[in-house]
Amino acid sequence: MISHIGQRFPASISHFACRFTSSLALIGMSYNTTHKYDENSTPFDPLKFFNDHRLSRQPSIRNTKILHAHLLKTDAMRSNLFFANSLLSWYCKSSSMFVARKLFDSITLPNLQSWNIMISGYNGNSMFDKSWEIFCRQHSFGEELNEFTYGSVLSACSALQAPALGKQVYSLAMKKGFVCDGYVRTGMIDLFSKNCSFEEAQRVFFDVSCGNVVCWNAIISGAVRNGEYWAALNLFCQMCRQSLKPNGYTFPSVLTACCSLKELQIGEIIHGHAIKCVAADIFVDTAIVDLYAKCGHMDEAGRKFLQMPIHNVVSWTAIISGFVQENDSISALKFFKYMRETGEEINNYTVTSVLAACSKPGMIQEASQIHSLILKLPLILEATVQATLINMYAKIGEVGLSDSAFSEIKNVKDVRIWAAMMSSYAYNQNSRKAVESFLLMLQEGVKPDEYCMSTVLSTINCLHIVRQMHSYTLKSGLVIHATVGCSLFTVYSKCGCLEESHRVFEEVPNKDNVSWASMIAGFVEHGYAGHTFQLFKEMLCQEILPDYLTLTAILTACSALSFLQASKEIHGYAFRLGMGTDTVIGGALVYAYSKCRRLDQARRVFNMLPQKDAVACSSLVSGYAQNGLIEEALLLFHDIILTDLPIDTFTISSVLKAVALSNRSSVGTQLHAYTEKLGLQSDAHVGSSLVTMYSKCGSLEDCCKAFDHIEKPDLIGWTAIIASYAQHGKGSEGLATYELMRREGIQPDAVTFVAVLLACSHNGLVEEAFSYLNSMVKDYGIKPGHRHYACIVDLLGRSGRLKEAENFINSMPIKPDALIWGTLLAACKVHGNYELGKLAAEKVMEVEQCDAGTYVSFSNICADLGQWDEVLRIRELMKGCGSNKEPGWSFV
């Protein structure tokens, strides 16, 4: 707007030129030094001086004030408003808004340019409330407004997050006939896309057909900002169909959309279009590098990066973060080294990417070096850098260094720092320290956000503390956040309070897919898989579109119930949603069909998956093994190795279980060697499977060796070794191992107590068995099941105390099943107790009429006592119910 005034400058200023020549010659010299006018010097050209000063990106505040003083001395501003407006513009550019406002208020009759300069000046200095104030004053005075006025004040409304005010301004612009102006429409589109809704922004954009590229850029960037990536690509296509040429602002937005959608093929097409439309542009080139990096094509990303004529900090950060995303820390650090060698300044985004690259066990030296570099830079004061530094040490496993990094931070009032510290403890499963940090944060007067609350809740396993935290979330209002609500009902579920978990779930106001999936998983975990289908129906009734998390959770319920029909329905629904070949859902489908004993369909789904992950592989191997198809399981594992498909601990564990079922010790030994080669022998899952496999193959010594190689045995590993001792008649060693497990802080579960009671049973430790049975109820709140009671019956039977065993069965709080009566029947056979054996046999046949083993056991008791008539009668009963005795077989 000042350039328009400048066109009238020569005619209006000529009679002032001679008056300013001597006085303005002082500008640029020392302010305190007096110089005589040199007659031979070049005459001062006011037009040139004003133009030079106006075109300067950052005008000197000193020269501006000197010029202002001379204009006041010569009284020039009274007769020509151009000088005042020029001074206003220069003060605004130099961020001297207080002086600019005083000058503006001194102008008797400011014109349209004066008002516009002040509004845009306040915008440029982020004083948006002042921009609105000036606009209101201008409008109340009845001053003229133009498209620049409306566009600038709409930008202020956007920054103030005041869409209601923006709508009033836009209505006024429409009334004055500026609705078709690109500057005004761009401002309104930007306002709606940032503060209201993308639909409103689209309505403004499509109200009038537009051939302005700036408007198209605004609506496309607004779509990307609101996560409407497909809409952004569709708008780009419409723009190209209208023969509008995209520019350097268009391509970064649409390439960002392709990055978010992982649509590399579309991105490559846009890349080709950018080559035709835009010359070398650092922002477009950076977006192209980011596209290939985010889509995992680092070779191409590196090639495009090296082809860039110049690099800035954003392009360097894009290539470094791409390598970090691909888990290639070495290349990320190499590029960071090259960046430092070029002298390019780094920012907090670069530093956080490099710190993430060092967040691996064994990289403590590199982490320390980067930490030292950060300490030399002012970036250490950035909260995001400090938080990433704490997280880096936590992921390396150096929690002590995380504590040290935290203690060095002077400003602990930033909630992100506390969140990082709690996340560090949570990552290393230190619940006590996480809760202590939370309490210390409250003492420091820092209010936790939803991320802090979710993090600390994820670490708690004490119901009393959970309820206190629940009360705090209600008091602070954090419970309204979906992430906090999800963490709350998840931790209640983890503590075994499913009813309270569901109550919290019902109270969460805005449930997202993660919330629904977590609640469904909670029902499945606690044995209420049937309730999950009703929950899933409620979700669909609320018109919430399930994602892969929810579908995976409901497929887990189908697996638990062996519900084939529901599995097929979910399979079809996944195809309708376009997720039929998704890797995660595919793995869940393979597992569900395997559990339903439909191995043909499981294999068909497995073969259809474009990318097979470890879950799908281990699910199918496990399915074959559990259904007795041991050869198929081993052949599939062999194919997985040959085709370089992913092999993880779960796959190895599954095939080891298959070997255990087949009692093939030679194959098991080969697999053990293979796990050693992969370096997985210390994993808890693999180690536990090795223990079980060697136990089934009869080698207790190898069991103990496999257990000793486990780095951190979990509950399953401890239970496996206790059961191995019990099965090999080493009850005392098994009980000693149980006590060692307790001293390690591992809480036993129901399966562990089965192994403990078996150890007591195989060694005749009656009193100890009753002590452990009481302990599981009193100390751990575990209700004994049929298997626990069967162990006690077996123990009493082995000790010849059959009458006590009968009395124990009759006094049990649960109804005895076929397993318990069958155990008593086996004891009666050993001790030749016909009467009690007959009673036990009748009880078993009431529950399982066609159990061949019961008929055979009771028949053998009768045969041992010489009651051959009874033997014949039992054999006839066996034939009558259609039960047949399978012939025995042996591997030997």
PDB file of C-alpha atoms in Angstrom, residues 406 412-413 415 418-419 421-423 425 430-449 452-453 455-457 459-460 464-473:
ATOM      1  CA  PHE A 406      16.154 -34.164  35.797  1.00  0.00           C
ATOM      2  CA  VAL A 412      10.785 -27.701  36.899  1.00  0.00           C
ATOM      3  CA  LYS A 413       7.519 -25.873  36.429  1.00  0.00           C
ATOM      4  CA  VAL A 415       4.624 -30.263  33.066  1.00  0.00           C
ATOM      5  CA  TRP A 418       7.551 -34.230  34.941  1.00  0.00           C
ATOM      6  CA  ALA A 419       5.712 -36.298  32.341  1.00  0.00           C
ATOM      7  CA  MET A 421      10.345 -38.400  34.330  1.00  0.00           C
ATOM      8  CA  MET A 422       7.226 -40.429  35.136  1.00  0.00           C
ATOM      9  CA  SER A 423       7.380 -42.023  31.703  1.00  0.00           C
ATOM     10  CA  TYR A 425       9.952 -44.835  35.607  1.00  0.00           C
ATOM     11  CA  ASN A 430       9.220 -48.689  38.696  1.00  0.00           C
ATOM     12  CA  SER A 431       5.738 -47.983  39.996  1.00  0.00           C
ATOM     13  CA  ARG A 432       6.850 -46.624  43.366  1.00  0.00           C
ATOM     14  CA  LYS A 433       9.142 -43.946  41.883  1.00  0.00           C
ATOM     15  CA  ALA A 434       6.498 -42.940  39.349  1.00  0.00           C
ATOM     16  CA  VAL A 435       3.955 -42.308  42.123  1.00  0.00           C
ATOM     17  CA  GLU A 436       6.576 -40.460  44.205  1.00  0.00           C
ATOM     18  CA  SER A 437       7.352 -38.188  41.224  1.00  0.00           C
ATOM     19  CA  PHE A 438       3.653 -37.485  40.819  1.00  0.00           C
ATOM     20  CA  LEU A 439       3.334 -36.460  44.458  1.00  0.00           C
ATOM     21  CA  LEU A 440       6.485 -34.316  44.261  1.00  0.00           C
ATOM     22  CA  MET A 441       5.088 -32.583  41.169  1.00  0.00           C
ATOM     23  CA  LEU A 442       1.950 -31.652  43.118  1.00  0.00           C
ATOM     24  CA  GLN A 443       4.097 -30.295  45.953  1.00  0.00           C
ATOM     25  CA  GLU A 444       5.937 -28.092  43.440  1.00  0.00           C
ATOM     26  CA  GLY A 445       2.599 -26.604  42.424  1.00  0.00           C
ATOM     27  CA  VAL A 446       2.666 -28.065  38.911  1.00  0.00           C
ATOM     28  CA  LYS A 447      -0.748 -29.183  37.690  1.00  0.00           C
ATOM     29  CA  PRO A 448      -0.576 -32.544  35.879  1.00  0.00           C
ATOM     30  CA  ASP A 449      -2.040 -32.872  32.407  1.00  0.00           C
ATOM     31  CA  CYS A 452       1.028 -37.292  33.212  1.00  0.00           C
ATOM     32  CA  MET A 453      -2.069 -38.844  34.731  1.00  0.00           C
ATOM     33  CA  THR A 455       1.416 -42.410  32.536  1.00  0.00           C
ATOM     34  CA  VAL A 456       1.342 -42.765  36.309  1.00  0.00           C
ATOM     35  CA  LEU A 457      -1.905 -44.749  36.199  1.00  0.00           C
ATOM     36  CA  THR A 459       2.296 -48.155  36.407  1.00  0.00           C
ATOM     37  CA  ILE A 460       0.022 -48.702  39.434  1.00  0.00           C
ATOM     38  CA  HIS A 464      -5.927 -48.435  47.174  1.00  0.00           C
ATOM     39  CA  ILE A 465      -3.689 -46.013  45.242  1.00  0.00           C
ATOM     40  CA  VAL A 466      -5.826 -46.412  42.118  1.00  0.00           C
ATOM     41  CA  ARG A 467      -8.901 -45.242  44.018  1.00  0.00           C
ATOM     42  CA  GLN A 468      -7.034 -42.214  45.365  1.00  0.00           C
ATOM     43  CA  MET A 469      -5.859 -41.318  41.859  1.00  0.00           C
ATOM     44  CA  HIS A 470      -9.416 -41.783  40.620  1.00  0.00           C
ATOM     45  CA  SER A 471     -10.617 -39.275  43.216  1.00  0.00           C
ATOM     46  CA  TYR A 472      -7.970 -36.787  42.085  1.00  0.00           C
ATOM     47  CA  THR A 473      -9.014 -37.082  38.442  1.00  0.00           C
TER      48      THR A 473
END
